[in-house]
């Protein structure tokens, strides 16, 4: 079955045809994902982005592709603004926490992958740190210098966008929109020829005089800019041209056009990447997530409130990755109830004998399988895929076959549907309140109220059994 993906380059849904379309052997798909800048905790917005990549990888694998997934870890050079302004995020984080930059990077890298594990995200095949690939980055900058796409100044080596006329066209943007308004209160490169030129190598002078992480280079002591690491490392592991590059929608304006410009200028090959996929933002209570608004939540925060991180994954899958998603604690509650309900049903099916299917029923099994695959292959339409799962569970397909179908679906959904809900652990606080309240009503002889509460609990996906009151 063909896979269709919305390519941000063309802004249309296209049939996925990888570069390597050799017949008769597994086709290896190269996939690169911009990873974390490891100076702070991963939040539930990151979770959404990386769950999208995980679904994409699982869909490709189910489509018989062999995926080589590479993800970077940004541990140097990412400034507070993506457009070369402000301090290095890592150095700032280290100062704030009274630790070394290396300690900060190690701590948050570990935290990031542990959080992603909780969301059942399959780890990338290659995890590469920017600081482990300084040589590759210097070599790439040198190549750009040799070809006349970069220039040296007293404060930095810059990419010269005027030498790459296609710059700015990527993702349907206008160059004019990209020119940053140079404010007097921000520190930016004074020797930039064009405000949209971007740093490839920062020198350890001026505002970066005391930068802790620094290396020797042909242009003096310093450190690489953020954008160059993704070009250097993706090409190192996947070649000059590869199939898929993913990231958050915040990368469309600066980071990804810069990656394209650097890579294509260096290799002379077009396109650098065939398909670009971008995940939309996660909002919290209708607002952009930020620490100052106190609506910044991590996967651990979700767990501390008694939720299963996979309920969060279910919540993500309920929206298409290109649509904005608004997180609320109520919506997470609803997601958890739905997931528990599904798992409860499936655990009852597990040991059911497989019925010998009638022609009509086997047709139904095939229909559900096809509908599910059609949904996920159609630009990762997970809301539709979940709807197929629910419809299948409600259908008259024999329960043993429902179990098998659900397990097949779960290879892509990644919700661990075969897990039997651990009753106590999976009862969320607000359900427990209802259970306690019902118990109280029963003791007081208010059986009508108690029954109403039982119905409410049942709707949320839980069954309560009565103990004797004596
Ligand atoms: Zn990147």
Tab-separated table of C-alpha atoms and ligand atoms in Angstrom:
chain	number	residue	atom	x	y	z
A	1	UNK	CA	0.000	0.000	0.000
A	2	UNK	CA	1.400	3.403	-0.937
A	3	UNK	CA	2.325	5.896	1.768
A	4	UNK	CA	1.429	9.565	1.343
A	5	UNK	CA	3.108	12.365	3.296
A	6	UNK	CA	2.586	16.107	3.316
A	7	UNK	CA	5.901	17.537	2.199
A	8	UNK	CA	6.560	20.995	3.661
A	9	UNK	CA	8.755	21.775	0.634
A	10	UNK	CA	5.820	21.605	-1.772
A	11	UNK	CA	3.036	22.005	0.794
A	12	UNK	CA	1.216	19.133	-0.849
A	13	UNK	CA	0.504	15.539	0.003
A	14	UNK	CA	2.836	13.376	-2.082
A	15	UNK	CA	3.301	9.688	-2.631
A	16	UNK	CA	6.398	8.551	-0.767
A	17	UNK	CA	9.059	7.341	-3.196
A	18	UNK	CA	12.478	7.036	-1.535
A	19	UNK	CA	15.741	7.845	-3.321
A	20	UNK	CA	16.784	4.206	-3.168
A	21	UNK	CA	14.088	2.365	-5.044
A	22	UNK	CA	16.145	-0.699	-5.989
A	23	UNK	CA	14.082	-3.780	-6.656
A	24	UNK	CA	14.383	-7.031	-4.808
A	25	UNK	CA	16.062	-5.840	-1.614
A	26	UNK	CA	14.762	-4.020	1.436
A	27	UNK	CA	14.781	-0.336	0.715
A	28	UNK	CA	16.658	1.641	3.311
A	29	UNK	CA	15.025	4.945	4.140
A	30	UNK	CA	17.240	7.642	5.623
A	31	UNK	CA	15.451	9.740	8.224
A	32	UNK	CA	16.907	12.611	10.234
A	33	UNK	CA	15.223	14.290	13.186
A	34	UNK	CA	16.347	17.514	14.825
A	35	UNK	CA	16.863	16.543	18.440
A	36	UNK	CA	16.905	18.387	21.737
A	37	UNK	CA	19.008	21.294	22.835
A	38	UNK	CA	19.922	19.761	26.160
A	39	UNK	CA	19.833	22.692	28.576
A	40	UNK	CA	16.402	22.101	30.143
A	41	UNK	CA	13.765	19.414	30.713
A	42	UNK	CA	11.904	17.956	27.752
A	43	UNK	CA	8.268	19.089	27.895
A	44	UNK	CA	5.029	17.634	26.577
A	45	UNK	CA	5.376	19.740	23.406
A	46	UNK	CA	8.584	17.865	22.589
A	47	UNK	CA	6.694	14.658	23.314
A	48	UNK	CA	4.167	15.469	20.612
A	49	UNK	CA	6.872	16.175	18.024
A	50	UNK	CA	8.823	13.018	18.716
A	51	UNK	CA	5.708	10.822	18.856
A	52	UNK	CA	4.934	11.992	15.295
A	53	UNK	CA	8.399	10.868	14.186
A	54	UNK	CA	7.877	7.576	15.971
A	55	UNK	CA	4.567	6.962	14.175
A	56	UNK	CA	6.204	7.824	10.843
A	57	UNK	CA	9.004	5.355	11.530
A	58	UNK	CA	6.556	2.613	12.508
A	59	UNK	CA	4.419	3.272	9.398
A	60	UNK	CA	7.479	3.029	7.148
A	61	UNK	CA	8.610	-0.160	8.885
A	62	UNK	CA	5.134	-1.677	8.480
A	63	UNK	CA	5.398	-0.708	4.798
A	64	UNK	CA	8.490	-2.965	4.557
A	65	UNK	CA	11.041	-0.182	4.535
A	66	UNK	CA	14.196	-0.496	6.555
A	67	UNK	CA	14.529	2.824	8.354
A	68	UNK	CA	17.855	4.301	9.417
A	69	UNK	CA	16.896	6.977	11.913
A	70	UNK	CA	19.460	9.561	12.975
A	71	UNK	CA	18.887	12.160	15.703
A	72	UNK	CA	21.260	14.810	16.928
A	73	UNK	CA	21.800	16.119	20.436
A	74	UNK	CA	22.545	19.842	20.459
A	75	UNK	CA	25.040	20.425	23.230
A	76	UNK	CA	26.764	23.524	21.876
A	77	UNK	CA	26.115	26.584	19.736
A	78	UNK	CA	22.315	26.989	19.960
A	79	UNK	CA	21.763	30.601	20.881
A	80	UNK	CA	18.709	31.923	22.689
A	81	UNK	CA	17.315	33.105	19.347
A	82	UNK	CA	17.587	30.888	16.275
A	83	UNK	CA	18.870	33.948	14.396
A	84	UNK	CA	22.283	34.296	16.032
A	85	UNK	CA	21.122	36.486	18.892
A	86	UNK	CA	21.725	36.169	22.612
A	87	UNK	CA	23.753	33.712	24.621
A	88	UNK	CA	24.419	30.029	24.045
A	89	UNK	CA	21.537	28.124	25.683
A	90	UNK	CA	23.870	25.542	27.228
A	91	UNK	CA	26.187	28.118	28.773
A	92	UNK	CA	23.204	30.042	30.102
A	93	UNK	CA	21.710	26.858	31.603
A	94	UNK	CA	25.022	25.975	33.242
A	95	UNK	CA	25.424	29.402	34.837
A	96	UNK	CA	21.854	29.249	36.133
A	97	UNK	CA	22.346	25.851	37.698
A	98	UNK	CA	25.904	26.328	38.925
A	99	UNK	CA	27.123	23.334	36.933
A	100	UNK	CA	29.517	22.834	34.066
A	101	UNK	CA	28.095	22.817	30.544
A	102	UNK	CA	29.150	19.194	30.207
A	103	UNK	CA	27.228	18.214	33.337
A	104	UNK	CA	24.151	20.087	32.141
A	105	UNK	CA	24.312	18.419	28.725
A	106	UNK	CA	24.719	14.948	30.207
A	107	UNK	CA	21.910	15.380	32.713
A	108	UNK	CA	19.338	16.688	30.235
A	109	UNK	CA	20.289	14.241	27.474
A	110	UNK	CA	19.589	11.403	29.900
A	111	UNK	CA	16.370	13.053	31.024
A	112	UNK	CA	15.244	13.544	27.422
A	113	UNK	CA	15.666	9.915	26.383
A	114	UNK	CA	14.086	8.643	29.614
A	115	UNK	CA	11.039	10.847	28.971
A	116	UNK	CA	10.796	9.649	25.386
A	117	UNK	CA	11.071	6.012	26.547
A	118	UNK	CA	8.053	6.588	28.770
A	119	UNK	CA	6.110	7.644	25.668
A	120	UNK	CA	7.170	4.342	24.048
A	121	UNK	CA	9.176	6.131	21.355
A	122	UNK	CA	11.613	3.767	19.646
A	123	UNK	CA	15.113	5.151	20.092
A	124	UNK	CA	16.927	6.363	16.950
A	125	UNK	CA	19.521	4.068	15.370
A	126	UNK	CA	22.130	6.807	15.633
A	127	UNK	CA	22.175	9.428	18.393
A	128	UNK	CA	24.889	11.959	17.617
A	129	UNK	CA	26.158	14.800	19.774
A	130	UNK	CA	27.299	18.053	18.188
A	131	UNK	CA	30.386	18.136	20.418
A	132	UNK	CA	31.444	14.703	19.147
A	133	UNK	CA	31.355	15.949	15.552
A	134	UNK	CA	33.383	19.158	15.613
A	135	UNK	CA	35.731	17.897	12.893
A	136	UNK	CA	32.848	17.116	10.516
A	137	UNK	CA	31.434	20.595	11.115
A	138	UNK	CA	34.786	22.305	10.540
A	139	UNK	CA	35.265	20.303	7.313
A	140	UNK	CA	31.849	21.398	6.068
A	141	UNK	CA	32.518	25.059	6.885
A	142	UNK	CA	35.861	24.750	5.079
A	143	UNK	CA	34.081	23.364	2.019
A	144	UNK	CA	31.696	26.332	2.042
A	145	UNK	CA	34.662	28.724	2.381
A	146	UNK	CA	36.481	27.022	-0.517
A	147	UNK	CA	33.412	27.279	-2.732
A	148	UNK	CA	32.858	30.937	-1.872
A	149	UNK	CA	29.588	30.474	0.056
A	150	UNK	CA	31.041	31.637	3.363
A	151	UNK	CA	33.140	34.575	4.588
A	152	UNK	CA	35.325	35.210	7.580
A	153	UNK	CA	34.851	38.245	9.846
A	154	UNK	CA	36.437	39.279	13.158
A	155	UNK	CA	33.535	37.766	15.155
A	156	UNK	CA	32.383	34.759	13.124
A	157	UNK	CA	32.365	32.866	9.848
A	158	UNK	CA	29.051	33.513	8.105
A	159	UNK	CA	27.094	31.828	5.335
A	160	UNK	CA	26.545	34.320	2.512
A	161	UNK	CA	22.909	33.953	1.483
A	162	UNK	CA	23.422	36.213	-1.560
A	163	UNK	CA	25.537	33.400	-3.077
A	164	UNK	CA	22.658	30.953	-2.770
A	165	UNK	CA	19.772	32.563	-4.651
A	166	UNK	CA	17.292	29.827	-3.716
A	167	UNK	CA	17.674	30.738	-0.045
A	168	UNK	CA	14.380	31.953	1.266
A	169	UNK	CA	12.328	30.036	-1.270
A	170	UNK	CA	12.363	26.886	0.800
A	171	UNK	CA	9.001	26.129	2.378
A	172	UNK	CA	7.351	28.873	0.333
A	173	UNK	CA	8.679	31.799	2.269
A	174	UNK	CA	9.835	35.188	1.142
A	175	UNK	CA	13.352	36.324	1.835
A	176	UNK	CA	12.001	39.661	3.021
A	177	UNK	CA	10.195	37.931	5.894
A	178	UNK	CA	13.420	36.367	7.031
A	179	UNK	CA	15.428	39.516	7.459
A	180	UNK	CA	15.538	40.072	11.141
A	181	UNK	CA	14.777	43.473	12.471
A	182	UNK	CA	18.028	44.448	14.078
A	183	UNK	CA	17.201	45.877	17.476
A	184	UNK	CA	19.708	47.962	19.340
A	185	UNK	CA	19.326	45.884	22.511
A	186	UNK	CA	20.292	42.594	20.955
A	187	UNK	CA	23.779	41.534	20.194
A	188	UNK	CA	24.140	40.365	16.647
A	189	UNK	CA	27.023	40.052	14.246
A	190	UNK	CA	28.223	43.510	13.292
A	191	UNK	CA	30.130	42.288	10.252
A	192	UNK	CA	27.266	40.415	8.631
A	193	UNK	CA	26.880	41.451	4.998
A	194	UNK	CA	23.177	40.671	5.059
A	195	UNK	CA	21.029	40.467	8.216
A	196	UNK	CA	19.837	36.988	7.162
A	197	UNK	CA	23.397	35.634	6.813
A	198	UNK	CA	23.957	33.144	9.587
A	199	UNK	CA	26.921	32.033	11.659
A	200	UNK	CA	28.735	28.806	10.825
A	201	UNK	CA	31.549	29.303	13.342
A	202	UNK	CA	31.571	31.696	16.302
A	203	UNK	CA	34.865	33.045	17.529
A	204	UNK	CA	35.739	33.149	21.200
A	205	UNK	CA	35.853	36.900	21.341
A	206	UNK	CA	33.525	39.730	22.325
A	207	UNK	CA	30.281	38.363	23.775
A	208	UNK	CA	31.695	34.840	23.601
A	209	UNK	CA	35.042	35.679	25.214
A	210	UNK	CA	34.359	33.369	28.152
A	211	UNK	CA	32.596	30.603	26.256
A	212	UNK	CA	33.515	27.336	28.008
A	213	UNK	CA	33.206	24.991	25.061
A	214	UNK	CA	35.725	25.858	22.368
A	215	UNK	CA	37.892	24.221	19.762
A	216	UNK	CA	40.674	25.155	17.386
A	217	UNK	CA	39.700	25.854	13.807
A	218	UNK	CA	41.253	27.380	10.673
A	219	UNK	CA	39.429	30.618	11.674
A	220	UNK	CA	40.589	30.660	15.267
A	221	UNK	CA	39.428	29.363	18.621
A	222	UNK	CA	35.651	29.091	18.875
A	223	UNK	CA	32.607	26.876	18.480
A	224	UNK	CA	30.195	25.879	15.711
A	225	UNK	CA	26.865	27.606	15.066
A	226	UNK	CA	23.765	25.504	15.671
A	227	UNK	CA	22.574	25.049	12.077
A	228	UNK	CA	25.788	23.533	10.704
A	229	UNK	CA	25.649	20.532	13.064
A	230	UNK	CA	22.477	19.155	11.484
A	231	UNK	CA	23.924	19.378	7.953
A	232	UNK	CA	27.257	17.882	9.015
A	233	UNK	CA	25.838	14.998	11.020
A	234	UNK	CA	22.916	14.095	8.763
A	235	UNK	CA	25.251	13.892	5.766
A	236	UNK	CA	27.826	11.982	7.808
A	237	UNK	CA	25.357	9.200	8.620
A	238	UNK	CA	22.869	9.338	5.733
A	239	UNK	CA	24.842	10.654	2.767
A	240	UNK	CA	24.679	13.900	0.763
A	241	UNK	CA	21.028	13.325	-0.071
A	242	UNK	CA	18.453	11.421	1.933
A	243	UNK	CA	14.728	10.757	2.151
A	244	UNK	CA	13.089	12.341	5.184
A	245	UNK	CA	13.865	15.182	7.563
A	246	UNK	CA	11.529	16.003	10.423
A	247	UNK	CA	11.212	18.727	12.993
A	248	UNK	CA	8.848	21.094	14.757
A	249	UNK	CA	7.039	23.814	12.818
A	250	UNK	CA	9.284	26.351	14.575
A	251	UNK	CA	12.145	25.142	12.361
A	252	UNK	CA	10.455	26.143	9.104
A	253	UNK	CA	11.474	29.792	9.249
A	254	UNK	CA	15.206	29.660	9.981
A	255	UNK	CA	16.833	26.384	10.954
A	256	UNK	CA	15.686	24.203	8.083
A	257	UNK	CA	16.180	26.748	5.260
A	258	UNK	CA	19.704	27.209	6.658
A	259	UNK	CA	20.314	23.464	6.625
A	260	UNK	CA	19.189	23.254	2.992
A	261	UNK	CA	21.360	26.195	1.945
A	262	UNK	CA	24.513	24.886	3.646
A	263	UNK	CA	24.099	21.323	2.446
A	264	UNK	CA	23.179	22.019	-1.168
A	265	UNK	CA	25.850	24.723	-1.468
A	266	UNK	CA	28.497	22.313	-0.168
A	267	UNK	CA	27.553	19.275	-2.247
A	268	UNK	CA	26.034	20.950	-5.309
A	269	UNK	CA	23.304	18.303	-5.126
A	270	UNK	CA	19.597	19.055	-5.110
A	271	UNK	CA	17.468	18.192	-3.235
A	272	UNK	CA	19.331	17.737	0.026
A	273	UNK	CA	16.228	16.001	1.405
A	274	UNK	CA	13.195	14.719	-0.505
A	275	UNK	CA	10.475	14.996	2.163
A	276	UNK	CA	10.300	17.459	5.046
A	277	UNK	CA	7.701	16.839	7.758
A	278	UNK	CA	6.817	19.343	10.435
A	279	UNK	CA	4.701	18.790	13.514
A	280	UNK	CA	2.437	21.593	14.709
A	281	UNK	CA	2.722	23.074	18.195
A	282	UNK	CA	1.122	21.789	21.320
A	283	UNK	CA	-0.771	24.502	23.158
A	284	UNK	CA	-1.638	24.288	26.837
A	285	UNK	CA	-4.993	25.717	27.901
A	286	UNK	CA	-5.113	27.567	24.592
A	287	UNK	CA	-1.767	29.274	25.148
A	288	UNK	CA	1.763	28.715	23.987
A	289	UNK	CA	3.605	26.735	26.609
A	290	UNK	CA	6.058	28.777	28.648
A	291	UNK	CA	7.618	28.748	32.083
A	292	UNK	CA	6.458	32.270	32.810
A	293	UNK	CA	2.818	31.276	32.224
A	294	UNK	CA	3.330	28.269	34.505
A	295	UNK	CA	1.868	25.979	31.878
A	296	UNK	CA	5.120	24.187	31.111
A	297	UNK	CA	4.698	20.473	31.820
A	298	UNK	CA	7.049	17.556	31.500
A	299	UNK	CA	6.221	13.875	31.032
A	300	UNK	CA	7.229	13.437	34.683
A	301	UNK	CA	4.652	16.067	35.727
A	302	UNK	CA	2.033	14.006	33.918
A	303	UNK	CA	3.136	10.894	35.818
A	304	UNK	CA	3.224	12.692	39.157
A	305	UNK	CA	-0.439	13.610	38.694
A	306	UNK	CA	-1.242	9.912	38.428
A	307	UNK	CA	-1.483	9.634	34.649
A	308	UNK	CA	0.021	6.982	32.437
A	309	UNK	CA	2.442	8.645	29.942
A	310	UNK	CA	0.828	6.477	27.283
A	311	UNK	CA	-2.439	8.332	27.916
A	312	UNK	CA	-0.499	11.384	26.759
A	313	UNK	CA	0.572	9.449	23.665
A	314	UNK	CA	-3.100	8.551	23.071
A	315	UNK	CA	-3.986	12.241	23.424
A	316	UNK	CA	-1.363	13.190	20.813
A	317	UNK	CA	-2.671	10.562	18.386
A	318	UNK	CA	-6.166	11.994	18.680
A	319	UNK	CA	-5.086	15.012	16.599
A	320	UNK	CA	-3.439	15.057	13.196
A	321	UNK	CA	0.232	16.044	13.512
A	322	UNK	CA	-0.212	19.033	11.212
A	323	UNK	CA	-3.072	20.465	13.279
A	324	UNK	CA	-2.479	22.416	16.447
A	325	UNK	CA	-3.391	20.472	19.579
A	326	UNK	CA	-4.608	22.008	22.790
A	327	UNK	CA	-3.622	20.157	25.946
A	328	UNK	CA	-5.798	20.410	29.047
A	329	UNK	CA	-5.801	18.172	32.110
A	330	UNK	CA	-9.426	17.304	31.282
A	331	UNK	CA	-8.470	16.158	27.809
A	332	UNK	CA	-5.691	14.023	29.294
A	333	UNK	CA	-8.228	12.552	31.712
A	334	UNK	CA	-10.515	11.676	28.827
A	335	UNK	CA	-7.591	10.149	26.933
A	336	UNK	CA	-6.626	8.031	29.929
A	337	UNK	CA	-10.201	6.816	30.415
A	338	UNK	CA	-10.431	5.879	26.751
A	339	UNK	CA	-7.134	4.027	26.837
A	340	UNK	CA	-8.055	2.096	29.996
A	341	UNK	CA	-11.379	1.189	28.414
A	342	UNK	CA	-9.619	-0.164	25.316
A	343	UNK	CA	-7.071	-2.107	27.364
A	344	UNK	CA	-9.768	-3.588	29.579
A	345	UNK	CA	-11.676	-4.820	26.548
A	346	UNK	CA	-8.581	-6.223	24.900
A	347	UNK	CA	-7.417	-8.040	28.023
A	348	UNK	CA	-10.772	-9.858	28.057
A	349	UNK	CA	-10.232	-10.947	24.458
A	350	UNK	CA	-6.757	-12.284	24.982
A	351	UNK	CA	-7.528	-15.901	25.770
A	352	UNK	CA	-10.629	-16.183	23.665
A	353	UNK	CA	-10.639	-19.061	21.230
A	354	UNK	CA	-10.237	-18.012	17.655
A	355	UNK	CA	-13.476	-18.721	15.874
A	356	UNK	CA	-13.318	-20.199	12.429
A	357	UNK	CA	-14.362	-17.191	10.460
A	358	UNK	CA	-17.266	-17.223	8.128
A	359	UNK	CA	-16.550	-15.635	4.758
A	360	UNK	CA	-18.514	-12.591	5.845
A	361	UNK	CA	-16.607	-12.175	9.093
A	362	UNK	CA	-13.201	-12.714	7.532
A	363	UNK	CA	-14.094	-10.020	5.029
A	364	UNK	CA	-14.766	-7.744	8.003
A	365	UNK	CA	-11.383	-8.525	9.537
A	366	UNK	CA	-9.690	-7.636	6.249
A	367	UNK	CA	-11.781	-4.500	5.969
A	368	UNK	CA	-10.688	-3.245	9.390
A	369	UNK	CA	-7.055	-4.083	8.676
A	370	UNK	CA	-7.164	-2.219	5.381
A	371	UNK	CA	-9.009	0.769	6.792
A	372	UNK	CA	-6.446	1.093	9.549
A	373	UNK	CA	-3.503	0.911	7.151
A	374	UNK	CA	-5.160	3.322	4.736
A	375	UNK	CA	-5.576	5.817	7.586
A	376	UNK	CA	-1.983	5.720	8.829
A	377	UNK	CA	-0.557	5.614	5.302
A	378	UNK	CA	-2.578	8.705	4.434
A	379	UNK	CA	-0.225	11.292	5.933
A	380	UNK	CA	-0.243	9.578	9.349
A	381	UNK	CA	-3.940	10.076	9.979
A	382	UNK	CA	-3.903	8.794	13.555
A	383	UNK	CA	-7.311	10.226	14.581
A	384	UNK	CA	-8.879	8.132	11.827
A	385	UNK	CA	-6.789	5.101	12.831
A	386	UNK	CA	-8.076	5.374	16.422
A	387	UNK	CA	-11.632	5.618	15.099
A	388	UNK	CA	-11.079	2.373	13.150
A	389	UNK	CA	-9.797	0.723	16.342
A	390	UNK	CA	-12.942	1.737	18.259
A	391	UNK	CA	-15.227	0.650	15.444
A	392	UNK	CA	-13.449	-2.703	15.275
A	393	UNK	CA	-13.786	-3.251	19.035
A	394	UNK	CA	-17.524	-2.547	18.834
A	395	UNK	CA	-18.059	-4.796	15.807
A	396	UNK	CA	-19.261	-8.398	15.758
A	397	UNK	CA	-15.876	-9.741	14.665
A	398	UNK	CA	-14.998	-12.716	16.948
A	399	UNK	CA	-13.090	-11.510	19.983
A	400	UNK	CA	-9.971	-13.581	19.343
A	401	UNK	CA	-9.671	-11.866	15.980
A	402	UNK	CA	-10.286	-8.504	17.602
A	403	UNK	CA	-7.316	-9.222	19.834
A	404	UNK	CA	-5.093	-10.092	16.873
A	405	UNK	CA	-6.207	-7.010	14.940
A	406	UNK	CA	-5.592	-4.756	17.949
A	407	UNK	CA	-2.073	-6.165	18.367
A	408	UNK	CA	-1.374	-5.470	14.692
A	409	UNK	CA	-2.665	-1.888	15.008
A	410	UNK	CA	-0.562	-1.395	18.114
A	411	UNK	CA	2.674	-2.013	16.229
A	412	UNK	CA	1.998	1.429	14.786
A	413	UNK	CA	0.061	3.120	17.601
A	414	UNK	CA	2.596	2.049	20.228
A	415	UNK	CA	0.087	2.242	23.088
A	416	UNK	CA	1.046	-1.116	24.650
A	417	UNK	CA	-2.515	-2.332	24.186
A	418	UNK	CA	-1.688	-5.839	25.393
A	419	UNK	CA	-0.913	-4.540	28.866
A	420	UNK	CA	-3.607	-5.304	31.372
A	421	UNK	CA	-4.387	-2.085	33.204
A	422	UNK	CA	-3.034	-2.266	36.703
A	423	UNK	CA	-6.256	-1.389	38.458
A	424	UNK	CA	-4.937	0.677	41.347
A	425	UNK	CA	-2.133	2.359	39.487
A	426	UNK	CA	-4.309	3.244	36.539
A	427	UNK	CA	-7.208	4.671	38.489
A	428	UNK	CA	-6.817	8.404	38.117
A	429	UNK	CA	-7.424	10.622	41.122
A	430	UNK	CA	-10.760	11.982	39.975
A	431	UNK	CA	-12.111	8.474	39.348
A	432	UNK	CA	-10.952	7.428	42.799
A	433	UNK	CA	-12.915	10.385	44.206
A	434	UNK	CA	-16.049	9.090	42.454
A	435	UNK	CA	-15.413	5.569	43.767
A	436	UNK	CA	-14.978	6.836	47.320
A	437	UNK	CA	-18.074	9.010	47.031
A	438	UNK	CA	-20.106	6.049	45.762
A	439	UNK	CA	-18.927	3.917	48.660
A	440	UNK	CA	-20.057	6.640	51.036
A	441	UNK	CA	-23.498	6.830	49.394
A	442	UNK	CA	-23.935	3.081	49.677
A	443	UNK	CA	-23.034	3.126	53.341
A	444	UNK	CA	-25.578	5.876	53.861
A	445	UNK	CA	-28.181	3.837	51.998
A	446	UNK	CA	-28.394	6.337	49.125
A	447	UNK	CA	-28.464	3.621	46.484
A	448	UNK	CA	-29.908	5.737	43.695
A	449	UNK	CA	-27.070	8.261	43.962
A	450	UNK	CA	-24.599	5.399	44.224
A	451	UNK	CA	-25.925	3.888	40.991
A	452	UNK	CA	-25.617	7.206	39.194
A	453	UNK	CA	-21.995	7.422	40.299
A	454	UNK	CA	-21.397	3.872	39.111
A	455	UNK	CA	-22.704	4.843	35.665
A	456	UNK	CA	-20.399	7.838	35.626
A	457	UNK	CA	-17.437	5.650	36.573
A	458	UNK	CA	-18.412	3.150	33.894
A	459	UNK	CA	-18.522	5.830	31.209
A	460	UNK	CA	-14.937	6.682	32.141
A	461	UNK	CA	-13.977	3.064	31.455
A	462	UNK	CA	-13.954	1.508	34.951
A	463	UNK	CA	-16.090	-1.144	36.539
A	464	UNK	CA	-16.691	-1.230	40.257
A	465	UNK	CA	-17.578	-4.420	42.017
A	466	UNK	CA	-19.456	-4.253	45.298
A	467	UNK	CA	-18.124	-5.567	48.508
A	468	UNK	CA	-20.619	-6.671	51.117
A	469	UNK	CA	-21.585	-3.848	53.411
A	470	UNK	CA	-21.637	-6.096	56.456
B	1	LIG	ZN1	18.422	20.489	13.193
